[in-house]
PDB file of C-alpha atoms in Angstrom:
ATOM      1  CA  UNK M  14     139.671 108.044   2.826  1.00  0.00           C
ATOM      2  CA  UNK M  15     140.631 107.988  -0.832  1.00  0.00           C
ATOM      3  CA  UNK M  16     139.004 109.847  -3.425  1.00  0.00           C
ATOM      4  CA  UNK M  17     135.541 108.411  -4.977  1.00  0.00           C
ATOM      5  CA  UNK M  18     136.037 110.115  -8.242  1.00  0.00           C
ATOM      6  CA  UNK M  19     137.181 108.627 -11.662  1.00  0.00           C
ATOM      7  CA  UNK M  20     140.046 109.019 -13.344  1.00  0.00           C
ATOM      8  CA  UNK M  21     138.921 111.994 -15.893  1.00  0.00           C
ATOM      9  CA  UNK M  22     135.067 113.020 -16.074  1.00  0.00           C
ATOM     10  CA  UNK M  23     133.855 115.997 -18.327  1.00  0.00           C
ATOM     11  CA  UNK M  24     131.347 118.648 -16.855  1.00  0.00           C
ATOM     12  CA  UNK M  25     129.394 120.409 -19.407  1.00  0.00           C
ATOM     13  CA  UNK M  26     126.657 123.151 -19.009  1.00  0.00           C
ATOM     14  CA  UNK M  27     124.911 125.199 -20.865  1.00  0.00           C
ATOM     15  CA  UNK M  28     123.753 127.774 -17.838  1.00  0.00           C
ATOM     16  CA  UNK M  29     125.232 127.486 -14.124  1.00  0.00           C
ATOM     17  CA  UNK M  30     122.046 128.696 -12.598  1.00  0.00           C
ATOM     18  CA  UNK M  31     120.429 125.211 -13.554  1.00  0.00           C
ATOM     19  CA  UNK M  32     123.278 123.139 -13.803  1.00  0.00           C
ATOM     20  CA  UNK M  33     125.166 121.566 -10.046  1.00  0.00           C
ATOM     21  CA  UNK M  34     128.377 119.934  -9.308  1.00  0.00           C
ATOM     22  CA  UNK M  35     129.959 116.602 -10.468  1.00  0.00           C
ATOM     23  CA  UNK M  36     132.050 114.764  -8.260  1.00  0.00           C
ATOM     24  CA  UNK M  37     132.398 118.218  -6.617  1.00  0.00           C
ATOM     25  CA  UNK M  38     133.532 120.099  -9.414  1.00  0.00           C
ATOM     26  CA  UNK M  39     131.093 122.959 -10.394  1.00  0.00           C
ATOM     27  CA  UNK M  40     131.182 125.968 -13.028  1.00  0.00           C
ATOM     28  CA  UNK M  41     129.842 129.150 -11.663  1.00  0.00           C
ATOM     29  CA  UNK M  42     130.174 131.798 -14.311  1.00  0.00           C
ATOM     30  CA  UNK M  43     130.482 131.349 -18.249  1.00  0.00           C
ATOM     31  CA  UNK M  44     132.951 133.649 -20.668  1.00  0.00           C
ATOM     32  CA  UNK M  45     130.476 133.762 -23.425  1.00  0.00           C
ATOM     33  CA  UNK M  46     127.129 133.256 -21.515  1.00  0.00           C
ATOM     34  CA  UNK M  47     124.368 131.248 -24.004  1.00  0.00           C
ATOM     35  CA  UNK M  48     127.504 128.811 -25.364  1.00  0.00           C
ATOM     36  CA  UNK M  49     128.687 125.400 -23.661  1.00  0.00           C
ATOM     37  CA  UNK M  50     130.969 125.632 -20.899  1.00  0.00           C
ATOM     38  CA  UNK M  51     133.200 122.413 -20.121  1.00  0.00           C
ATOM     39  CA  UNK M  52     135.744 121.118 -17.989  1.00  0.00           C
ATOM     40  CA  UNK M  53     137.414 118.065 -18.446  1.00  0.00           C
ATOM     41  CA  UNK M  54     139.096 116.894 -14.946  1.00  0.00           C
ATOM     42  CA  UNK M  55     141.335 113.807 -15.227  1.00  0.00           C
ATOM     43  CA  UNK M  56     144.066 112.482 -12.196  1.00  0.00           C
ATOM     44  CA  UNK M  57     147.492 111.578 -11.447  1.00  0.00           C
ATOM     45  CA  UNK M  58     149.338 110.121  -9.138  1.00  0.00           C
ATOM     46  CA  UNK M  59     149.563 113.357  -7.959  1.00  0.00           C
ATOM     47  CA  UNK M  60     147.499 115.928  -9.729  1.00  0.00           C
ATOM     48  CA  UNK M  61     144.533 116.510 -10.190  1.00  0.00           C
ATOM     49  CA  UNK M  62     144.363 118.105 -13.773  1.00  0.00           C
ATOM     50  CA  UNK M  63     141.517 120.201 -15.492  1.00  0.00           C
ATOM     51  CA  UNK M  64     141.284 121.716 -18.972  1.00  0.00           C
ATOM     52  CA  UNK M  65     138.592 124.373 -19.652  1.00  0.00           C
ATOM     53  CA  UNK M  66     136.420 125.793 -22.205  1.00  0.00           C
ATOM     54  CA  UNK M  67     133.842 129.156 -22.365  1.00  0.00           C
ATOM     55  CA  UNK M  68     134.554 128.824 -18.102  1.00  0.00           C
ATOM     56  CA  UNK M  69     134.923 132.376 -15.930  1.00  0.00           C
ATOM     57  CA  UNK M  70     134.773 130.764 -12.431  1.00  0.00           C
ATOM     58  CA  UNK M  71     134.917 127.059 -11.548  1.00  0.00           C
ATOM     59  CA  UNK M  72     134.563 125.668  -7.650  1.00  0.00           C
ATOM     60  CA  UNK M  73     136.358 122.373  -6.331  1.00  0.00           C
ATOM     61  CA  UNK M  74     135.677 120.494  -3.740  1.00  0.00           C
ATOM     62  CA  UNK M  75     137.454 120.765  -0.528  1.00  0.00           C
ATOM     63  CA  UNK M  76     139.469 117.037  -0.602  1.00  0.00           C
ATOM     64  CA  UNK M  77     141.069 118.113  -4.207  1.00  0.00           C
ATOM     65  CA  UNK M  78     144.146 120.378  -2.835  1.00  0.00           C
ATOM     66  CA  UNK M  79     144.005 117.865   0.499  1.00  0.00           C
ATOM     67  CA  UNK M  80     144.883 114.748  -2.169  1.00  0.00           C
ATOM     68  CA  UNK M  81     145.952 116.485  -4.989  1.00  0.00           C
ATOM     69  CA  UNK M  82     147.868 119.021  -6.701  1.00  0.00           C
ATOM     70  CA  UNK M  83     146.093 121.545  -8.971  1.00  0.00           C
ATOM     71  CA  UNK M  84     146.690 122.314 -12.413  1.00  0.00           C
ATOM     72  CA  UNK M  85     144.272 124.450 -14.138  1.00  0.00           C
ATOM     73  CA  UNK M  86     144.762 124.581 -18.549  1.00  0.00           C
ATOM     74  CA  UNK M  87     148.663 124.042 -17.296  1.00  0.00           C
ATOM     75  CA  UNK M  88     148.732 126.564 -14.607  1.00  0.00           C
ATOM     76  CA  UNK M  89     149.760 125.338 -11.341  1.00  0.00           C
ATOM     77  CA  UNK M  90     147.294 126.470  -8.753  1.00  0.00           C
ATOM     78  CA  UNK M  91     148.206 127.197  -5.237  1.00  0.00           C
ATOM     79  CA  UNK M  92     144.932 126.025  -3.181  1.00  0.00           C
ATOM     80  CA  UNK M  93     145.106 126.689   0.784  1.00  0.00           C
ATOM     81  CA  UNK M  94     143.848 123.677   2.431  1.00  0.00           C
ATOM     82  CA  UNK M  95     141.689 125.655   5.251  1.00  0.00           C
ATOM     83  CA  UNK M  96     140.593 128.234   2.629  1.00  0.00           C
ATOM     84  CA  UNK M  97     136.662 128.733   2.969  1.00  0.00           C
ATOM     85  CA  UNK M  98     136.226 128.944  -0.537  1.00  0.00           C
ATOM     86  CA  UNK M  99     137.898 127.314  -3.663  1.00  0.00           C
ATOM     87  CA  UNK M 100     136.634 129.383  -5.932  1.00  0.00           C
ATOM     88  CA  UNK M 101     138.647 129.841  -8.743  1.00  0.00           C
ATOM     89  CA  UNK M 102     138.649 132.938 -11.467  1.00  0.00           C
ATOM     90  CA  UNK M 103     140.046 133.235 -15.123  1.00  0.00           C
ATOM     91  CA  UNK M 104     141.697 136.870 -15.613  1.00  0.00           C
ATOM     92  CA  UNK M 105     141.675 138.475 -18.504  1.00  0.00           C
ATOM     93  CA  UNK M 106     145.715 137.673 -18.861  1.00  0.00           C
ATOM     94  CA  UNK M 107     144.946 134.533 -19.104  1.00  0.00           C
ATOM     95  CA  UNK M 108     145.863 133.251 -15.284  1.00  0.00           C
ATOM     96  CA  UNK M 109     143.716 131.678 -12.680  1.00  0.00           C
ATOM     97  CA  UNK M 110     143.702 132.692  -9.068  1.00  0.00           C
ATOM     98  CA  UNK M 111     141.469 131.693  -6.064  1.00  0.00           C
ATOM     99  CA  UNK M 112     139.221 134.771  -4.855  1.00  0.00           C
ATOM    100  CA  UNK M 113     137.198 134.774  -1.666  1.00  0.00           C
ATOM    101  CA  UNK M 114     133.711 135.709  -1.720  1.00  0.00           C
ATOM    102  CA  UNK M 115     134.085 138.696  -0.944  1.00  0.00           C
ATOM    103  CA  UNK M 116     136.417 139.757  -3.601  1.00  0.00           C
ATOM    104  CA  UNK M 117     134.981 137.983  -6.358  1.00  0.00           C
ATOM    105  CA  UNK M 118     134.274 140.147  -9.149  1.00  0.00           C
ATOM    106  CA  UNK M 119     131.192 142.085  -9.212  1.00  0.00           C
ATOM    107  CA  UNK M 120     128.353 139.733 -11.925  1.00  0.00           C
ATOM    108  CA  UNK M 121     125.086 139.390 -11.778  1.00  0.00           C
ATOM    109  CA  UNK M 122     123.653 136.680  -9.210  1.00  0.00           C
ATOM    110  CA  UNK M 123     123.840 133.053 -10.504  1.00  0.00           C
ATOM    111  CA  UNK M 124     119.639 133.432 -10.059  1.00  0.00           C
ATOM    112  CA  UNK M 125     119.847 136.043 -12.657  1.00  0.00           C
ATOM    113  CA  UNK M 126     121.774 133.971 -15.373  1.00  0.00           C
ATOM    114  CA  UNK M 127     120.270 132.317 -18.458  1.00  0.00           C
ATOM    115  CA  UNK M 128     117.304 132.633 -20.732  1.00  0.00           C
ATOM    116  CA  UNK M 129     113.524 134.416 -19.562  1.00  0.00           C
ATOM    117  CA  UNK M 130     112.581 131.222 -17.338  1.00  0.00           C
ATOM    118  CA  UNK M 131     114.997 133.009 -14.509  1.00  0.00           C
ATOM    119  CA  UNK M 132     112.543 134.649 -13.595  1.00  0.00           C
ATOM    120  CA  UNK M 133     110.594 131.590 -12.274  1.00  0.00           C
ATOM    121  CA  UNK M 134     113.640 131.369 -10.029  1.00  0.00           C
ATOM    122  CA  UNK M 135     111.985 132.745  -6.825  1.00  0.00           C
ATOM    123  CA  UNK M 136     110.645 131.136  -3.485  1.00  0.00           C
ATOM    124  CA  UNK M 137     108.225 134.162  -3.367  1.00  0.00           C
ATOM    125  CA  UNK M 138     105.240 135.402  -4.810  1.00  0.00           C
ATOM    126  CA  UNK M 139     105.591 136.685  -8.313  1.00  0.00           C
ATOM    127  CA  UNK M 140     104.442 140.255  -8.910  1.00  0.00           C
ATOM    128  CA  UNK M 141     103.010 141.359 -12.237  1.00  0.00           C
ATOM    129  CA  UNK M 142     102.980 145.136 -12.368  1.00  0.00           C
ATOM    130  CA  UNK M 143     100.810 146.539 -14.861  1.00  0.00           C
ATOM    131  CA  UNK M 144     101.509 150.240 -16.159  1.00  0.00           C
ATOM    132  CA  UNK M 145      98.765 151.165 -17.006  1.00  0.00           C
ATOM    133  CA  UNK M 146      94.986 150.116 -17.813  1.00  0.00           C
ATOM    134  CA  UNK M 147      95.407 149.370 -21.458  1.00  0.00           C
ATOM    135  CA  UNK M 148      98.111 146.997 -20.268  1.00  0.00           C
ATOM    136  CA  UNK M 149      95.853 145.155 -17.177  1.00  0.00           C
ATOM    137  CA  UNK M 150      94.315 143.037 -19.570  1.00  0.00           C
ATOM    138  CA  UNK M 151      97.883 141.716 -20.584  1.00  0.00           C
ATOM    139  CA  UNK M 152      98.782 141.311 -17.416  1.00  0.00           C
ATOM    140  CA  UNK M 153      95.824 139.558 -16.331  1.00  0.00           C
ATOM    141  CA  UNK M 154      96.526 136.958 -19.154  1.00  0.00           C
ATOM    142  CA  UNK M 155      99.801 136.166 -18.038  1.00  0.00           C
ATOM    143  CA  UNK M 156      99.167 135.649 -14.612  1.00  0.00           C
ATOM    144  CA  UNK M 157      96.157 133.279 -16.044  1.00  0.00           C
ATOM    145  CA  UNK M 158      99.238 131.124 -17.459  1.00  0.00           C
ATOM    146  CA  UNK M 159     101.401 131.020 -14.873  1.00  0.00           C
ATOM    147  CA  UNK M 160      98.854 129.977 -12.433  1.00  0.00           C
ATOM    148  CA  UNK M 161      97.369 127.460 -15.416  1.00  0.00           C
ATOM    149  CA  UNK M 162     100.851 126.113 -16.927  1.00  0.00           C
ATOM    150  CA  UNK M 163     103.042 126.455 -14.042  1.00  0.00           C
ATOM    151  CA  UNK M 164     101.124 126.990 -10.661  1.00  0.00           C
ATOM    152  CA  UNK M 165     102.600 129.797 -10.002  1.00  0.00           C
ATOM    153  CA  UNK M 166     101.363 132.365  -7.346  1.00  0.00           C
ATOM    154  CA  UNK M 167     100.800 135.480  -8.975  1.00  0.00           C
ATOM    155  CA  UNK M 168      99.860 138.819  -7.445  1.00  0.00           C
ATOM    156  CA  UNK M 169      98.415 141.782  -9.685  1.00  0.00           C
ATOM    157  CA  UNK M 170      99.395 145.578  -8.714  1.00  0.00           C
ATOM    158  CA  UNK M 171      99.449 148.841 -10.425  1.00  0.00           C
ATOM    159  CA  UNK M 172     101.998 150.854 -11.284  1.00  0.00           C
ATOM    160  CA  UNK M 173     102.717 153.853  -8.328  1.00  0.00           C
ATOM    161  CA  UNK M 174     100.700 150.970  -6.219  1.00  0.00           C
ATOM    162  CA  UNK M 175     104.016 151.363  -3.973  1.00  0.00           C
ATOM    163  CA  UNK M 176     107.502 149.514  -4.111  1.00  0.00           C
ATOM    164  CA  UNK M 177     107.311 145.867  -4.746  1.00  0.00           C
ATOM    165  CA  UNK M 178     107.634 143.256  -2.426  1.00  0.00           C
ATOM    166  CA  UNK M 179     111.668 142.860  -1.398  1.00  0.00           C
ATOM    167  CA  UNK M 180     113.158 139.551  -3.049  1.00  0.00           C
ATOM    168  CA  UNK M 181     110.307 139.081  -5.212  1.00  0.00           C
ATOM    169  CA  UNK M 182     110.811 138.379  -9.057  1.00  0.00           C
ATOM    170  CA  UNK M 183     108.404 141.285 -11.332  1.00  0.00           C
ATOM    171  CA  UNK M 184     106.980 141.317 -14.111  1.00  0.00           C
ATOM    172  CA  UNK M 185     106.123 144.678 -15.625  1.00  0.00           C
ATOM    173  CA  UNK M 186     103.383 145.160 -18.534  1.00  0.00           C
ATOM    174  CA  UNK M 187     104.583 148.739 -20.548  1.00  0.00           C
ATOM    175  CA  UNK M 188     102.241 149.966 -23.142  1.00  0.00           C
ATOM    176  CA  UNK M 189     103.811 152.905 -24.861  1.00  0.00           C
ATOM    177  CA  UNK M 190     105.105 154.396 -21.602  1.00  0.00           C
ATOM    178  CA  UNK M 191     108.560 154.864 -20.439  1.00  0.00           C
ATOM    179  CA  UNK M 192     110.089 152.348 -18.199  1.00  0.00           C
ATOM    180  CA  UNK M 193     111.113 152.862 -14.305  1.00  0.00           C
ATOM    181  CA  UNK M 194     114.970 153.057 -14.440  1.00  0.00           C
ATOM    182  CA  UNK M 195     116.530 149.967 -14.090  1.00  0.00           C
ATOM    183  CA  UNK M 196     118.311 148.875 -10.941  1.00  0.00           C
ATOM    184  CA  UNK M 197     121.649 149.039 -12.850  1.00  0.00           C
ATOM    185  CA  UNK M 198     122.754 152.632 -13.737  1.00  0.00           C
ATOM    186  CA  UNK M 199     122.972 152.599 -18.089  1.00  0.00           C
ATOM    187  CA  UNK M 200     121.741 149.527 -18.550  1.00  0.00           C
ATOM    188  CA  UNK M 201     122.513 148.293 -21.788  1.00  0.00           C
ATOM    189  CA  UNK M 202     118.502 147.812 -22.862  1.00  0.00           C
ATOM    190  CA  UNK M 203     116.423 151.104 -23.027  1.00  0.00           C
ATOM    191  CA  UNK M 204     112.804 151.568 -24.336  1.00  0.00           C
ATOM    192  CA  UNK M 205     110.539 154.485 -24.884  1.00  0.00           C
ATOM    193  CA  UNK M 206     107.696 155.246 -27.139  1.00  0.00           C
ATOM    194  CA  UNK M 207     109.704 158.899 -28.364  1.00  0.00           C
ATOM    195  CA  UNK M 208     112.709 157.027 -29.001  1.00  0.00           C
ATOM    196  CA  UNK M 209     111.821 152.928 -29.607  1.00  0.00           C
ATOM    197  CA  UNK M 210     114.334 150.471 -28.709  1.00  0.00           C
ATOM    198  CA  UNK M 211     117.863 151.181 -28.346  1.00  0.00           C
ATOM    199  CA  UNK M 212     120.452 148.466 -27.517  1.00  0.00           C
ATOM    200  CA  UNK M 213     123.837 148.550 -26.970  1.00  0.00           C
ATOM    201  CA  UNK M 214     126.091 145.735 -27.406  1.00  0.00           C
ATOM    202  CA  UNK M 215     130.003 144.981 -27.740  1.00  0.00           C
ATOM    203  CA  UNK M 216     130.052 145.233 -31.553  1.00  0.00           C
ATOM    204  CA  UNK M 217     128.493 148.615 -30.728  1.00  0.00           C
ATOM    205  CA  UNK M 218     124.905 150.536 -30.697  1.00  0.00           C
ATOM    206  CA  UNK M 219     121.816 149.074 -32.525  1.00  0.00           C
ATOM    207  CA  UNK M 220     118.580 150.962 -32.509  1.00  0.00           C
ATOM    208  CA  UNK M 221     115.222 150.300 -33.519  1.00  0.00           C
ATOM    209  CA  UNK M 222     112.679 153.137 -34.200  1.00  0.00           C
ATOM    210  CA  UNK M 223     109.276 153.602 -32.656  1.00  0.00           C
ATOM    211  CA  UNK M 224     106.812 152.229 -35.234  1.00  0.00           C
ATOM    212  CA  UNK M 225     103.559 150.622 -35.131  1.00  0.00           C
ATOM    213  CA  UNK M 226     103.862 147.026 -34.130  1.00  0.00           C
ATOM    214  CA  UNK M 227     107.004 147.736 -32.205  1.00  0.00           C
ATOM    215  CA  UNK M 228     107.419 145.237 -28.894  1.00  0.00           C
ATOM    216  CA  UNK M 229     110.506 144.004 -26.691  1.00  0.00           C
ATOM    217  CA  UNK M 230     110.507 141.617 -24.156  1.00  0.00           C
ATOM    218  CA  UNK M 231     113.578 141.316 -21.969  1.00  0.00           C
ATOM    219  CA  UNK M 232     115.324 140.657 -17.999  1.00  0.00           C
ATOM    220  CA  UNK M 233     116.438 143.441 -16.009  1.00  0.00           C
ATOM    221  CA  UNK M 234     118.296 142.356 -12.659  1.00  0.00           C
ATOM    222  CA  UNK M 235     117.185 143.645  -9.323  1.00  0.00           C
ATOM    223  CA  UNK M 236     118.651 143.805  -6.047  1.00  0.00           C
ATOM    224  CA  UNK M 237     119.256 140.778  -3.406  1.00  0.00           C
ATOM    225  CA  UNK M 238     119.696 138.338  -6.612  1.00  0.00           C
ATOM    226  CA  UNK M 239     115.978 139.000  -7.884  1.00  0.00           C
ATOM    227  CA  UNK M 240     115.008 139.919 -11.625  1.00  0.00           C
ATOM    228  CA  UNK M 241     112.425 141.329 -13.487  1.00  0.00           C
ATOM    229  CA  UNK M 242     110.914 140.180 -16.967  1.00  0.00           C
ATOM    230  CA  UNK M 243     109.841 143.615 -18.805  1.00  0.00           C
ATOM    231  CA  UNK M 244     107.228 143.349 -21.661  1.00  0.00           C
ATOM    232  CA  UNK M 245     106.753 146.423 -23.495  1.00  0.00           C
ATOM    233  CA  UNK M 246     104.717 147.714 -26.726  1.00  0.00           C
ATOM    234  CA  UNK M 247     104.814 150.846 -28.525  1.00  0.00           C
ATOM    235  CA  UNK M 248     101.424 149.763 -29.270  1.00  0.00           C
ATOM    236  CA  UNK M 249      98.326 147.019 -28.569  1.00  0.00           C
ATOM    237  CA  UNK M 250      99.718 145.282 -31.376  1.00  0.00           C
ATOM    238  CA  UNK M 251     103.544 145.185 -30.313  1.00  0.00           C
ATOM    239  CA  UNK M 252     102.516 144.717 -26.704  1.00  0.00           C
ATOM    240  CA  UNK M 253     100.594 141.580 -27.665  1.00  0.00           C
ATOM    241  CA  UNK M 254     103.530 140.397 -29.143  1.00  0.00           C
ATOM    242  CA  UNK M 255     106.003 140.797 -27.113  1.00  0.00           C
ATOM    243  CA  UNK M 256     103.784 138.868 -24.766  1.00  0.00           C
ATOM    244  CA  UNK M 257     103.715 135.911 -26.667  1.00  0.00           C
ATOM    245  CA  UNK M 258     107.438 135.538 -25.711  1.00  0.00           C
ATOM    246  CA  UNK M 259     106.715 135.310 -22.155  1.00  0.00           C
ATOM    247  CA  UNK M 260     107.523 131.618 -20.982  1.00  0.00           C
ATOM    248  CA  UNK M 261     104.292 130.176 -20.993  1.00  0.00           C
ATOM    249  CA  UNK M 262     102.314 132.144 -22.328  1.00  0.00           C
ATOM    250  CA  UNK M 263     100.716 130.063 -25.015  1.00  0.00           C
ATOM    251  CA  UNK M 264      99.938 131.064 -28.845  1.00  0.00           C
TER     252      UNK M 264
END
């Protein structure tokens, strides 16, 4: 059965967690993540031929090495035809190589990618944990949205209330107190009211004070490919507006 694909298509996406395959071609991982990642796949006779840009991981179809021969930005790619998986990996040399899924390299779960809305990416309940009582009211306004904007199911709990639900997405209202550690050992985001906001990055460490007015809003992964969306305040002021950055959340 030949091949229902064109001659040379472009795939372009801005995250993979929202983005599928064309023609069977799909990116799963980005270099740089938050810039475009394309692929431009064209044919031979004989190869199949794809150029990329800003892509980590890329999956093809089954049929491609059955029809084709595979050339990834000029490297020839040996593809076994019974392999379960055709995933294929940039390294940081430069070459490509097929990994199975079990050997793929350790990232964060393609539910965890892109902007604040991942956390919307759940079949379950979403739990908003409040911290503390000062912070109930906060967290009683976003679930208000969610339920309003979105229809989201919400469910309210206290902090020490017991461990969340397993696979559930969280939300966690901090005023002034110091977060639960993060699922991640050293994650690259820590905030406390003695020490304020401390990030580190690859062009090194960048720290902001506790001061009045001081709020962060940010994801933290979880396990089993769930996240959490912490919004934290030094203060009723910076609480409030970090939770104006909560997708939604209106004003």
């Amino acid at each position: 059965r030949p091949l229902r694909a064109p001659e040379a298509f472009t795939l372009v996406v801005a995250n993979p967690a929202d983005s599928g395959p064309k023609f069977g071609v799909e990116i799963l991982y980005l270099r740089r993540p938050g810039q475009l990642g394309k692929v431009h796949v064209s044919f031979s006779s004989s190869d199949c031929i794809l150029r990329s840009s800003n892509v980590l991981s890329l999956r093809l179809p089954d049929i491609y090495p059955r029809t084709h021969g595979i050339v990834v930005d000029g490297q020839r790619i040996d593809l076994p035809l019974q392999a379960e998986s055709n995933d294929l990996w940039l390294y940081p040399d430069g070459t490509w190589k097929v990994l199975s899924e079990h050997q793929s390299t350790a990232l964060r779960d393609r539910n965890q990618l892109g902007g604040m809305d991942a956390i919307f990416r759940t079949q379950n309940t979403l739990q908003i944990i409040s911290h503390s009582q000062k912070a109930r009211h906060t967290a009683v306004q976003i679930s208000r949205n969610f339920c309003q904007y979105l229809g989201a199911d919400t469910e309210i709990l206290e902090s020490g209330m017991g461990p969340p639900r397993q696979y559930s997405n969280i939300v966690r209202v901090v005023l002034s107190n110091k977060l639960p550690a993060s699922h991640l050992k050293d994650f690259a985001f820590q905030v406390d009211s003695f020490n304020g906001v401390s990030i580190r990055t690859t062009a090194g460490q960048m720290t902001y004070p506790s001061s009045a007015g001081l709020g962060a809003i940010f994801l933290r992964p979880l396990p089993a490919g769930a996240v959490e969306l912490v919004v934290w305040g030094y203060d009723a002021d910076g609480l409030d507006v970090a939770s104006r950055l909560v997708p939604m959340l209106p004003g």
